[in-house]
JSON list of C-alpha atoms and ligand atoms in Angstrom, two decimals:
[
{"chain": "A", "resi": 155, "resn": "UNK", "atom": "CA", "xyz": [-16.81, 13.88, -6.01]},
{"chain": "A", "resi": 156, "resn": "UNK", "atom": "CA", "xyz": [-15.84, 11.61, -3.12]},
{"chain": "A", "resi": 157, "resn": "UNK", "atom": "CA", "xyz": [-13.86, 8.39, -3.19]},
{"chain": "A", "resi": 158, "resn": "UNK", "atom": "CA", "xyz": [-13.98, 6.05, -0.18]},
{"chain": "A", "resi": 159, "resn": "UNK", "atom": "CA", "xyz": [-10.79, 4.15, 0.64]},
{"chain": "A", "resi": 160, "resn": "UNK", "atom": "CA", "xyz": [-11.08, 1.19, 3.00]},
{"chain": "A", "resi": 161, "resn": "UNK", "atom": "CA", "xyz": [-7.98, 1.95, 5.06]},
{"chain": "A", "resi": 162, "resn": "UNK", "atom": "CA", "xyz": [-7.10, 3.03, 8.57]},
{"chain": "A", "resi": 163, "resn": "UNK", "atom": "CA", "xyz": [-3.45, 3.62, 7.64]},
{"chain": "A", "resi": 164, "resn": "UNK", "atom": "CA", "xyz": [-2.86, 7.38, 7.65]},
{"chain": "A", "resi": 165, "resn": "UNK", "atom": "CA", "xyz": [0.34, 7.07, 5.60]},
{"chain": "A", "resi": 166, "resn": "UNK", "atom": "CA", "xyz": [-1.57, 5.42, 2.77]},
{"chain": "A", "resi": 167, "resn": "UNK", "atom": "CA", "xyz": [-4.49, 7.83, 3.17]},
{"chain": "A", "resi": 168, "resn": "UNK", "atom": "CA", "xyz": [-2.20, 10.82, 2.74]},
{"chain": "A", "resi": 169, "resn": "UNK", "atom": "CA", "xyz": [-0.73, 9.40, -0.48]},
{"chain": "A", "resi": 170, "resn": "UNK", "atom": "CA", "xyz": [-4.16, 8.61, -1.91]},
{"chain": "A", "resi": 171, "resn": "UNK", "atom": "CA", "xyz": [-5.37, 12.10, -1.03]},
{"chain": "A", "resi": 172, "resn": "UNK", "atom": "CA", "xyz": [-2.44, 13.71, -2.88]},
{"chain": "A", "resi": 173, "resn": "UNK", "atom": "CA", "xyz": [-3.08, 11.56, -5.96]},
{"chain": "A", "resi": 174, "resn": "UNK", "atom": "CA", "xyz": [-6.87, 11.92, -6.08]},
{"chain": "A", "resi": 175, "resn": "UNK", "atom": "CA", "xyz": [-7.20, 15.56, -4.96]},
{"chain": "A", "resi": 176, "resn": "UNK", "atom": "CA", "xyz": [-5.24, 16.53, -8.03]},
{"chain": "A", "resi": 177, "resn": "UNK", "atom": "CA", "xyz": [-8.00, 14.87, -10.09]},
{"chain": "A", "resi": 178, "resn": "UNK", "atom": "CA", "xyz": [-10.77, 16.73, -8.25]},
{"chain": "A", "resi": 179, "resn": "UNK", "atom": "CA", "xyz": [-11.75, 13.92, -5.86]},
{"chain": "A", "resi": 180, "resn": "UNK", "atom": "CA", "xyz": [-12.07, 14.22, -2.11]},
{"chain": "A", "resi": 181, "resn": "UNK", "atom": "CA", "xyz": [-10.78, 11.16, -0.23]},
{"chain": "A", "resi": 182, "resn": "UNK", "atom": "CA", "xyz": [-12.61, 9.59, 2.72]},
{"chain": "A", "resi": 183, "resn": "UNK", "atom": "CA", "xyz": [-11.19, 6.72, 4.75]},
{"chain": "A", "resi": 184, "resn": "UNK", "atom": "CA", "xyz": [-12.49, 4.35, 7.43]},
{"chain": "A", "resi": 185, "resn": "UNK", "atom": "CA", "xyz": [-11.43, 6.97, 9.99]},
{"chain": "A", "resi": 186, "resn": "UNK", "atom": "CA", "xyz": [-14.40, 8.99, 8.68]},
{"chain": "A", "resi": 187, "resn": "UNK", "atom": "CA", "xyz": [-16.72, 6.01, 9.38]},
{"chain": "A", "resi": 188, "resn": "UNK", "atom": "CA", "xyz": [-15.89, 5.01, 12.97]},
{"chain": "A", "resi": 189, "resn": "UNK", "atom": "CA", "xyz": [-18.83, 2.60, 13.25]},
{"chain": "A", "resi": 190, "resn": "UNK", "atom": "CA", "xyz": [-17.72, 0.23, 10.49]},
{"chain": "A", "resi": 191, "resn": "UNK", "atom": "CA", "xyz": [-16.39, -3.19, 11.56]},
{"chain": "A", "resi": 192, "resn": "UNK", "atom": "CA", "xyz": [-12.72, -4.13, 11.39]},
{"chain": "A", "resi": 193, "resn": "UNK", "atom": "CA", "xyz": [-12.17, -6.36, 8.32]},
{"chain": "A", "resi": 194, "resn": "UNK", "atom": "CA", "xyz": [-9.89, -9.24, 9.27]},
{"chain": "A", "resi": 195, "resn": "UNK", "atom": "CA", "xyz": [-7.18, -9.87, 6.68]},
{"chain": "A", "resi": 196, "resn": "UNK", "atom": "CA", "xyz": [-7.56, -13.63, 6.40]},
{"chain": "A", "resi": 197, "resn": "UNK", "atom": "CA", "xyz": [-6.44, -13.89, 2.77]},
{"chain": "A", "resi": 198, "resn": "UNK", "atom": "CA", "xyz": [-3.26, -15.62, 1.62]},
{"chain": "A", "resi": 199, "resn": "UNK", "atom": "CA", "xyz": [-2.43, -13.10, -1.11]},
{"chain": "A", "resi": 200, "resn": "UNK", "atom": "CA", "xyz": [-2.38, -9.33, -1.54]},
{"chain": "A", "resi": 201, "resn": "UNK", "atom": "CA", "xyz": [-5.29, -9.66, -3.96]},
{"chain": "A", "resi": 202, "resn": "UNK", "atom": "CA", "xyz": [-7.44, -11.68, -1.57]},
{"chain": "A", "resi": 203, "resn": "UNK", "atom": "CA", "xyz": [-6.88, -9.15, 1.21]},
{"chain": "A", "resi": 204, "resn": "UNK", "atom": "CA", "xyz": [-7.46, -6.12, -1.01]},
{"chain": "A", "resi": 205, "resn": "UNK", "atom": "CA", "xyz": [-10.74, -7.65, -2.26]},
{"chain": "A", "resi": 206, "resn": "UNK", "atom": "CA", "xyz": [-11.82, -8.57, 1.27]},
{"chain": "A", "resi": 207, "resn": "UNK", "atom": "CA", "xyz": [-11.40, -4.99, 2.46]},
{"chain": "A", "resi": 208, "resn": "UNK", "atom": "CA", "xyz": [-12.98, -3.32, -0.59]},
{"chain": "A", "resi": 209, "resn": "UNK", "atom": "CA", "xyz": [-15.86, -5.76, -1.09]},
{"chain": "A", "resi": 210, "resn": "UNK", "atom": "CA", "xyz": [-16.85, -5.94, 2.60]},
{"chain": "A", "resi": 211, "resn": "UNK", "atom": "CA", "xyz": [-16.99, -2.17, 3.03]},
{"chain": "A", "resi": 212, "resn": "UNK", "atom": "CA", "xyz": [-18.64, -1.59, -0.36]},
{"chain": "A", "resi": 213, "resn": "UNK", "atom": "CA", "xyz": [-21.41, -4.06, 0.55]},
{"chain": "A", "resi": 214, "resn": "UNK", "atom": "CA", "xyz": [-22.06, -2.22, 3.83]},
{"chain": "A", "resi": 215, "resn": "UNK", "atom": "CA", "xyz": [-21.92, 1.34, 2.46]},
{"chain": "A", "resi": 216, "resn": "UNK", "atom": "CA", "xyz": [-23.61, 0.37, -0.84]},
{"chain": "A", "resi": 217, "resn": "UNK", "atom": "CA", "xyz": [-21.20, 2.49, -2.83]},
{"chain": "A", "resi": 218, "resn": "UNK", "atom": "CA", "xyz": [-17.87, 2.11, -4.66]},
{"chain": "A", "resi": 219, "resn": "UNK", "atom": "CA", "xyz": [-14.92, 1.52, -2.33]},
{"chain": "A", "resi": 220, "resn": "UNK", "atom": "CA", "xyz": [-11.20, 1.25, -3.05]},
{"chain": "A", "resi": 221, "resn": "UNK", "atom": "CA", "xyz": [-8.79, -0.81, -0.92]},
{"chain": "A", "resi": 222, "resn": "UNK", "atom": "CA", "xyz": [-5.01, -1.22, -0.94]},
{"chain": "A", "resi": 223, "resn": "UNK", "atom": "CA", "xyz": [-3.13, -4.26, 0.27]},
{"chain": "A", "resi": 224, "resn": "UNK", "atom": "CA", "xyz": [0.59, -3.77, 0.15]},
{"chain": "A", "resi": 225, "resn": "UNK", "atom": "CA", "xyz": [3.86, -4.83, 1.69]},
{"chain": "A", "resi": 226, "resn": "UNK", "atom": "CA", "xyz": [7.58, -5.29, 1.42]},
{"chain": "A", "resi": 227, "resn": "UNK", "atom": "CA", "xyz": [8.91, -8.49, -0.18]},
{"chain": "A", "resi": 228, "resn": "UNK", "atom": "CA", "xyz": [12.52, -9.22, 0.88]},
{"chain": "A", "resi": 229, "resn": "UNK", "atom": "CA", "xyz": [14.41, -11.83, -1.15]},
{"chain": "A", "resi": 230, "resn": "UNK", "atom": "CA", "xyz": [16.82, -12.83, 1.63]},
{"chain": "A", "resi": 231, "resn": "UNK", "atom": "CA", "xyz": [13.79, -13.52, 3.86]},
{"chain": "A", "resi": 232, "resn": "UNK", "atom": "CA", "xyz": [12.04, -15.71, 1.27]},
{"chain": "A", "resi": 233, "resn": "UNK", "atom": "CA", "xyz": [9.51, -12.99, 0.52]},
{"chain": "A", "resi": 234, "resn": "UNK", "atom": "CA", "xyz": [8.74, -12.01, 4.10]},
{"chain": "A", "resi": 235, "resn": "UNK", "atom": "CA", "xyz": [7.23, -9.85, 5.51]},
{"chain": "A", "resi": 236, "resn": "UNK", "atom": "CA", "xyz": [5.02, -9.63, 2.36]},
{"chain": "A", "resi": 237, "resn": "UNK", "atom": "CA", "xyz": [1.33, -9.71, 3.27]},
{"chain": "A", "resi": 238, "resn": "UNK", "atom": "CA", "xyz": [2.38, -9.65, 6.95]},
{"chain": "A", "resi": 239, "resn": "UNK", "atom": "CA", "xyz": [4.24, -6.32, 6.61]},
{"chain": "A", "resi": 240, "resn": "UNK", "atom": "CA", "xyz": [1.89, -4.36, 8.88]},
{"chain": "A", "resi": 241, "resn": "UNK", "atom": "CA", "xyz": [2.17, -6.98, 11.65]},
{"chain": "A", "resi": 242, "resn": "UNK", "atom": "CA", "xyz": [5.76, -8.24, 11.14]},
{"chain": "A", "resi": 243, "resn": "UNK", "atom": "CA", "xyz": [6.84, -7.51, 14.72]},
{"chain": "A", "resi": 244, "resn": "UNK", "atom": "CA", "xyz": [3.73, -9.18, 16.14]},
{"chain": "A", "resi": 245, "resn": "UNK", "atom": "CA", "xyz": [0.55, -7.68, 17.47]},
{"chain": "A", "resi": 246, "resn": "UNK", "atom": "CA", "xyz": [0.55, -4.87, 18.28]},
{"chain": "A", "resi": 247, "resn": "UNK", "atom": "CA", "xyz": [3.34, -3.62, 16.05]},
{"chain": "A", "resi": 248, "resn": "UNK", "atom": "CA", "xyz": [4.13, -0.20, 14.66]},
{"chain": "A", "resi": 249, "resn": "UNK", "atom": "CA", "xyz": [6.46, 1.24, 12.05]},
{"chain": "A", "resi": 250, "resn": "UNK", "atom": "CA", "xyz": [9.36, 1.49, 14.52]},
{"chain": "A", "resi": 251, "resn": "UNK", "atom": "CA", "xyz": [9.08, -2.09, 15.78]},
{"chain": "A", "resi": 252, "resn": "UNK", "atom": "CA", "xyz": [8.60, -3.46, 12.25]},
{"chain": "A", "resi": 253, "resn": "UNK", "atom": "CA", "xyz": [11.69, -1.61, 10.99]},
{"chain": "A", "resi": 254, "resn": "UNK", "atom": "CA", "xyz": [13.74, -2.82, 13.96]},
{"chain": "A", "resi": 255, "resn": "UNK", "atom": "CA", "xyz": [12.65, -6.40, 13.29]},
{"chain": "A", "resi": 256, "resn": "UNK", "atom": "CA", "xyz": [13.54, -6.10, 9.61]},
{"chain": "A", "resi": 257, "resn": "UNK", "atom": "CA", "xyz": [17.05, -4.83, 10.41]},
{"chain": "A", "resi": 258, "resn": "UNK", "atom": "CA", "xyz": [17.51, -7.58, 12.97]},
{"chain": "A", "resi": 259, "resn": "UNK", "atom": "CA", "xyz": [16.46, -10.33, 10.54]},
{"chain": "A", "resi": 260, "resn": "UNK", "atom": "CA", "xyz": [18.93, -9.03, 7.95]},
{"chain": "A", "resi": 261, "resn": "UNK", "atom": "CA", "xyz": [21.90, -8.71, 10.33]},
{"chain": "A", "resi": 262, "resn": "UNK", "atom": "CA", "xyz": [25.11, -9.67, 8.55]},
{"chain": "A", "resi": 263, "resn": "UNK", "atom": "CA", "xyz": [23.52, -9.88, 5.09]},
{"chain": "A", "resi": 264, "resn": "UNK", "atom": "CA", "xyz": [25.59, -7.84, 2.59]},
{"chain": "A", "resi": 265, "resn": "UNK", "atom": "CA", "xyz": [24.06, -5.12, 0.47]},
{"chain": "A", "resi": 266, "resn": "UNK", "atom": "CA", "xyz": [23.95, -7.07, -2.79]},
{"chain": "A", "resi": 267, "resn": "UNK", "atom": "CA", "xyz": [21.79, -9.70, -1.09]},
{"chain": "A", "resi": 268, "resn": "UNK", "atom": "CA", "xyz": [19.36, -7.19, 0.45]},
{"chain": "A", "resi": 269, "resn": "UNK", "atom": "CA", "xyz": [17.21, -6.81, -2.67]},
{"chain": "A", "resi": 270, "resn": "UNK", "atom": "CA", "xyz": [13.52, -6.15, -2.03]},
{"chain": "A", "resi": 271, "resn": "UNK", "atom": "CA", "xyz": [10.39, -4.75, -3.62]},
{"chain": "A", "resi": 272, "resn": "UNK", "atom": "CA", "xyz": [7.28, -3.02, -2.43]},
{"chain": "A", "resi": 273, "resn": "UNK", "atom": "CA", "xyz": [4.09, -4.55, -3.80]},
{"chain": "A", "resi": 274, "resn": "UNK", "atom": "CA", "xyz": [0.69, -2.87, -4.03]},
{"chain": "A", "resi": 275, "resn": "UNK", "atom": "CA", "xyz": [-2.59, -4.48, -5.05]},
{"chain": "A", "resi": 276, "resn": "UNK", "atom": "CA", "xyz": [-5.61, -2.20, -5.39]},
{"chain": "A", "resi": 277, "resn": "UNK", "atom": "CA", "xyz": [-9.15, -3.55, -5.48]},
{"chain": "A", "resi": 278, "resn": "UNK", "atom": "CA", "xyz": [-12.04, -1.32, -6.44]},
{"chain": "A", "resi": 279, "resn": "UNK", "atom": "CA", "xyz": [-15.40, -2.80, -5.48]},
{"chain": "A", "resi": 280, "resn": "UNK", "atom": "CA", "xyz": [-18.88, -1.54, -6.29]},
{"chain": "A", "resi": 281, "resn": "UNK", "atom": "CA", "xyz": [-22.36, -3.00, -5.69]},
{"chain": "A", "resi": 282, "resn": "UNK", "atom": "CA", "xyz": [-23.31, -5.64, -8.29]},
{"chain": "A", "resi": 283, "resn": "UNK", "atom": "CA", "xyz": [-19.96, -5.53, -10.09]},
{"chain": "A", "resi": 284, "resn": "UNK", "atom": "CA", "xyz": [-16.89, -7.70, -10.35]},
{"chain": "A", "resi": 285, "resn": "UNK", "atom": "CA", "xyz": [-14.08, -5.84, -8.62]},
{"chain": "A", "resi": 286, "resn": "UNK", "atom": "CA", "xyz": [-11.43, -4.10, -10.66]},
{"chain": "A", "resi": 287, "resn": "UNK", "atom": "CA", "xyz": [-7.97, -5.25, -9.53]},
{"chain": "A", "resi": 288, "resn": "UNK", "atom": "CA", "xyz": [-4.59, -3.75, -10.48]},
{"chain": "A", "resi": 289, "resn": "UNK", "atom": "CA", "xyz": [-1.11, -4.13, -9.03]},
{"chain": "A", "resi": 290, "resn": "UNK", "atom": "CA", "xyz": [2.41, -2.83, -9.32]},
{"chain": "A", "resi": 291, "resn": "UNK", "atom": "CA", "xyz": [5.83, -3.09, -7.65]},
{"chain": "A", "resi": 292, "resn": "UNK", "atom": "CA", "xyz": [8.80, -0.90, -6.78]},
{"chain": "A", "resi": 293, "resn": "UNK", "atom": "CA", "xyz": [12.31, -2.41, -6.78]},
{"chain": "A", "resi": 294, "resn": "UNK", "atom": "CA", "xyz": [15.02, -1.46, -4.32]},
{"chain": "A", "resi": 295, "resn": "UNK", "atom": "CA", "xyz": [17.00, -2.83, -1.44]},
{"chain": "A", "resi": 296, "resn": "UNK", "atom": "CA", "xyz": [16.99, -2.69, 2.32]},
{"chain": "A", "resi": 297, "resn": "UNK", "atom": "CA", "xyz": [19.52, -0.35, 3.90]},
{"chain": "A", "resi": 298, "resn": "UNK", "atom": "CA", "xyz": [21.28, -0.76, 7.21]},
{"chain": "A", "resi": 299, "resn": "UNK", "atom": "CA", "xyz": [20.41, 2.58, 8.86]},
{"chain": "A", "resi": 300, "resn": "UNK", "atom": "CA", "xyz": [17.02, 4.31, 8.70]},
{"chain": "A", "resi": 301, "resn": "UNK", "atom": "CA", "xyz": [17.18, 7.62, 6.80]},
{"chain": "A", "resi": 302, "resn": "UNK", "atom": "CA", "xyz": [14.59, 10.32, 6.04]},
{"chain": "A", "resi": 303, "resn": "UNK", "atom": "CA", "xyz": [11.46, 11.71, 7.63]},
{"chain": "A", "resi": 304, "resn": "UNK", "atom": "CA", "xyz": [8.85, 11.47, 4.87]},
{"chain": "A", "resi": 305, "resn": "UNK", "atom": "CA", "xyz": [6.48, 8.66, 4.01]},
{"chain": "A", "resi": 306, "resn": "UNK", "atom": "CA", "xyz": [5.60, 5.84, 6.42]},
{"chain": "A", "resi": 307, "resn": "UNK", "atom": "CA", "xyz": [6.18, 2.17, 7.18]},
{"chain": "A", "resi": 308, "resn": "UNK", "atom": "CA", "xyz": [9.44, 0.78, 5.82]},
{"chain": "A", "resi": 309, "resn": "UNK", "atom": "CA", "xyz": [10.26, 3.90, 3.78]},
{"chain": "A", "resi": 310, "resn": "UNK", "atom": "CA", "xyz": [13.30, 4.91, 5.92]},
{"chain": "A", "resi": 311, "resn": "UNK", "atom": "CA", "xyz": [14.95, 1.53, 5.16]},
{"chain": "A", "resi": 312, "resn": "UNK", "atom": "CA", "xyz": [13.94, 1.14, 1.50]},
{"chain": "A", "resi": 313, "resn": "UNK", "atom": "CA", "xyz": [16.71, 2.34, -0.78]},
{"chain": "A", "resi": 314, "resn": "UNK", "atom": "CA", "xyz": [15.52, 3.40, -4.21]},
{"chain": "A", "resi": 315, "resn": "UNK", "atom": "CA", "xyz": [18.34, 2.41, -6.57]},
{"chain": "A", "resi": 316, "resn": "UNK", "atom": "CA", "xyz": [17.72, 5.06, -9.23]},
{"chain": "A", "resi": 317, "resn": "UNK", "atom": "CA", "xyz": [17.66, 7.89, -6.67]},
{"chain": "A", "resi": 318, "resn": "UNK", "atom": "CA", "xyz": [20.37, 6.68, -4.26]},
{"chain": "A", "resi": 319, "resn": "UNK", "atom": "CA", "xyz": [18.03, 7.71, -1.46]},
{"chain": "A", "resi": 320, "resn": "UNK", "atom": "CA", "xyz": [15.58, 6.01, 0.83]},
{"chain": "A", "resi": 321, "resn": "UNK", "atom": "CA", "xyz": [11.89, 6.34, 0.05]},
{"chain": "A", "resi": 322, "resn": "UNK", "atom": "CA", "xyz": [11.59, 8.49, 3.20]},
{"chain": "A", "resi": 323, "resn": "UNK", "atom": "CA", "xyz": [14.09, 10.96, 1.70]},
{"chain": "A", "resi": 324, "resn": "UNK", "atom": "CA", "xyz": [11.99, 11.52, -1.43]},
{"chain": "A", "resi": 325, "resn": "UNK", "atom": "CA", "xyz": [9.45, 14.33, -1.74]},
{"chain": "A", "resi": 326, "resn": "UNK", "atom": "CA", "xyz": [5.83, 13.15, -1.68]},
{"chain": "A", "resi": 327, "resn": "UNK", "atom": "CA", "xyz": [5.60, 14.02, -5.35]},
{"chain": "A", "resi": 328, "resn": "UNK", "atom": "CA", "xyz": [8.64, 11.94, -6.35]},
{"chain": "A", "resi": 329, "resn": "UNK", "atom": "CA", "xyz": [7.54, 8.99, -4.23]},
{"chain": "A", "resi": 330, "resn": "UNK", "atom": "CA", "xyz": [4.07, 9.02, -5.80]},
{"chain": "A", "resi": 331, "resn": "UNK", "atom": "CA", "xyz": [5.61, 9.05, -9.26]},
{"chain": "A", "resi": 332, "resn": "UNK", "atom": "CA", "xyz": [7.90, 6.06, -8.66]},
{"chain": "A", "resi": 333, "resn": "UNK", "atom": "CA", "xyz": [6.15, 3.97, -6.02]},
{"chain": "A", "resi": 334, "resn": "UNK", "atom": "CA", "xyz": [4.23, 0.71, -6.20]},
{"chain": "A", "resi": 335, "resn": "UNK", "atom": "CA", "xyz": [1.12, 2.62, -5.05]},
{"chain": "A", "resi": 336, "resn": "UNK", "atom": "CA", "xyz": [1.57, 5.55, -7.42]},
{"chain": "A", "resi": 337, "resn": "UNK", "atom": "CA", "xyz": [2.01, 3.25, -10.42]},
{"chain": "A", "resi": 338, "resn": "UNK", "atom": "CA", "xyz": [-0.93, 1.04, -9.42]},
{"chain": "A", "resi": 339, "resn": "UNK", "atom": "CA", "xyz": [-3.16, 4.11, -9.10]},
{"chain": "A", "resi": 340, "resn": "UNK", "atom": "CA", "xyz": [-2.03, 5.26, -12.55]},
{"chain": "A", "resi": 341, "resn": "UNK", "atom": "CA", "xyz": [-3.21, 1.90, -13.96]},
{"chain": "A", "resi": 342, "resn": "UNK", "atom": "CA", "xyz": [-6.47, 2.15, -12.05]},
{"chain": "A", "resi": 343, "resn": "UNK", "atom": "CA", "xyz": [-7.15, 5.61, -13.47]},
{"chain": "A", "resi": 344, "resn": "UNK", "atom": "CA", "xyz": [-6.97, 4.29, -17.01]},
{"chain": "A", "resi": 345, "resn": "UNK", "atom": "CA", "xyz": [-9.69, 1.75, -16.32]},
{"chain": "A", "resi": 346, "resn": "UNK", "atom": "CA", "xyz": [-11.99, 2.80, -13.50]},
{"chain": "A", "resi": 347, "resn": "UNK", "atom": "CA", "xyz": [-14.30, 5.33, -15.14]},
{"chain": "A", "resi": 348, "resn": "UNK", "atom": "CA", "xyz": [-15.11, 2.89, -17.91]},
{"chain": "A", "resi": 349, "resn": "UNK", "atom": "CA", "xyz": [-15.57, 0.10, -15.32]},
{"chain": "A", "resi": 350, "resn": "UNK", "atom": "CA", "xyz": [-17.86, 2.19, -13.09]},
{"chain": "A", "resi": 351, "resn": "UNK", "atom": "CA", "xyz": [-20.14, 2.96, -16.05]},
{"chain": "A", "resi": 352, "resn": "UNK", "atom": "CA", "xyz": [-20.57, -0.72, -17.00]},
{"chain": "B", "resi": 577, "resn": "LIG", "atom": "P1", "xyz": [-5.15, -0.93, 6.03]},
{"chain": "B", "resi": 577, "resn": "LIG", "atom": "O1", "xyz": [-5.33, -2.42, 5.92]},
{"chain": "B", "resi": 577, "resn": "LIG", "atom": "O2", "xyz": [-6.09, -0.28, 6.98]},
{"chain": "B", "resi": 577, "resn": "LIG", "atom": "O3", "xyz": [-5.14, -0.27, 4.69]},
{"chain": "B", "resi": 577, "resn": "LIG", "atom": "P2", "xyz": [-2.45, -1.65, 6.89]},
{"chain": "B", "resi": 577, "resn": "LIG", "atom": "O4", "xyz": [-1.27, -0.84, 7.31]},
{"chain": "B", "resi": 577, "resn": "LIG", "atom": "O5", "xyz": [-2.85, -2.79, 7.77]},
{"chain": "B", "resi": 577, "resn": "LIG", "atom": "O6", "xyz": [-3.68, -0.64, 6.67]},
{"chain": "B", "resi": 577, "resn": "LIG", "atom": "P3", "xyz": [-1.63, -3.51, 4.82]},
{"chain": "B", "resi": 577, "resn": "LIG", "atom": "O7", "xyz": [-2.19, -4.71, 5.50]},
{"chain": "B", "resi": 577, "resn": "LIG", "atom": "O8", "xyz": [-1.78, -3.39, 3.34]},
{"chain": "B", "resi": 577, "resn": "LIG", "atom": "O9", "xyz": [-2.22, -2.16, 5.43]},
{"chain": "B", "resi": 577, "resn": "LIG", "atom": "O10", "xyz": [-0.08, -3.45, 5.22]},
{"chain": "B", "resi": 577, "resn": "LIG", "atom": "C1", "xyz": [0.79, -2.68, 4.47]},
{"chain": "B", "resi": 577, "resn": "LIG", "atom": "C2", "xyz": [2.08, -2.49, 5.23]},
{"chain": "B", "resi": 577, "resn": "LIG", "atom": "O11", "xyz": [3.18, -2.55, 4.29]},
{"chain": "B", "resi": 577, "resn": "LIG", "atom": "C3", "xyz": [2.15, -1.10, 5.86]},
{"chain": "B", "resi": 577, "resn": "LIG", "atom": "O12", "xyz": [1.69, -1.10, 7.19]},
{"chain": "B", "resi": 577, "resn": "LIG", "atom": "C4", "xyz": [3.64, -0.77, 5.75]},
{"chain": "B", "resi": 577, "resn": "LIG", "atom": "O13", "xyz": [4.32, -1.33, 6.83]},
{"chain": "B", "resi": 577, "resn": "LIG", "atom": "C5", "xyz": [4.06, -1.49, 4.47]},
{"chain": "B", "resi": 577, "resn": "LIG", "atom": "N1", "xyz": [3.98, -0.57, 3.31]},
{"chain": "B", "resi": 577, "resn": "LIG", "atom": "C6", "xyz": [3.07, -0.57, 2.30]},
{"chain": "B", "resi": 577, "resn": "LIG", "atom": "N2", "xyz": [3.27, 0.44, 1.45]},
{"chain": "B", "resi": 577, "resn": "LIG", "atom": "C7", "xyz": [4.32, 1.12, 1.93]},
{"chain": "B", "resi": 577, "resn": "LIG", "atom": "C8", "xyz": [5.00, 2.28, 1.52]},
{"chain": "B", "resi": 577, "resn": "LIG", "atom": "O14", "xyz": [4.61, 2.98, 0.47]},
{"chain": "B", "resi": 577, "resn": "LIG", "atom": "N3", "xyz": [6.03, 2.69, 2.26]},
{"chain": "B", "resi": 577, "resn": "LIG", "atom": "C9", "xyz": [6.43, 2.02, 3.36]},
{"chain": "B", "resi": 577, "resn": "LIG", "atom": "N4", "xyz": [5.83, 0.93, 3.84]},
{"chain": "B", "resi": 577, "resn": "LIG", "atom": "C10", "xyz": [4.78, 0.47, 3.13]}
]
């Protein structure tokens, strides 16, 4: 059993693989289909972008495709970087430049005002079906020094209140249990087999 995920982000891909392998699925990503076009994220919401990625690739491959649109919502920055999380530091940007920009934007802001949440919207698209869409969030706050080597993206700066650690200091297993993505996938699992049969 194979599940195609419309992502080129290896951090996401690794998390999806851990979650789905356990259920007996093999994960393929866009890195396994080098000839597919880049899908431009022109949507104004996580849902629009998740649908764009899943529905475009599903229509081309003529098979079910899952996509993830996610990001970090920071209260003190009026919700930024949000849907722009992957390109916060401009284009091109990478995890290091995005994290540096986030720290810079929050200079002088005290800890109690650094509240933030990761958001994840998953869209599952299949030929001739309305997409299945689920979402979830993960509350925390933005630290002042990057800590930890695991995960990807903003994980070294995202402090998980209940653990007193950054997301990059959690084991993969713990992160997948608590995270926006892990919880969204748990919701998806309750619904997708039924939905695929319809
Ligand atoms: P694809 O569109 O190819 O899937 P992307 O990285 O462009 O890859 P998004 O547009 O959804 O994906 O951007 C999500 C960004 O939000 C990602 O690049 C990270 O910077 C951040 N992000 C999302 N989930 C995260 C997580 O679990 N830990 C840390 N950062 C995360």
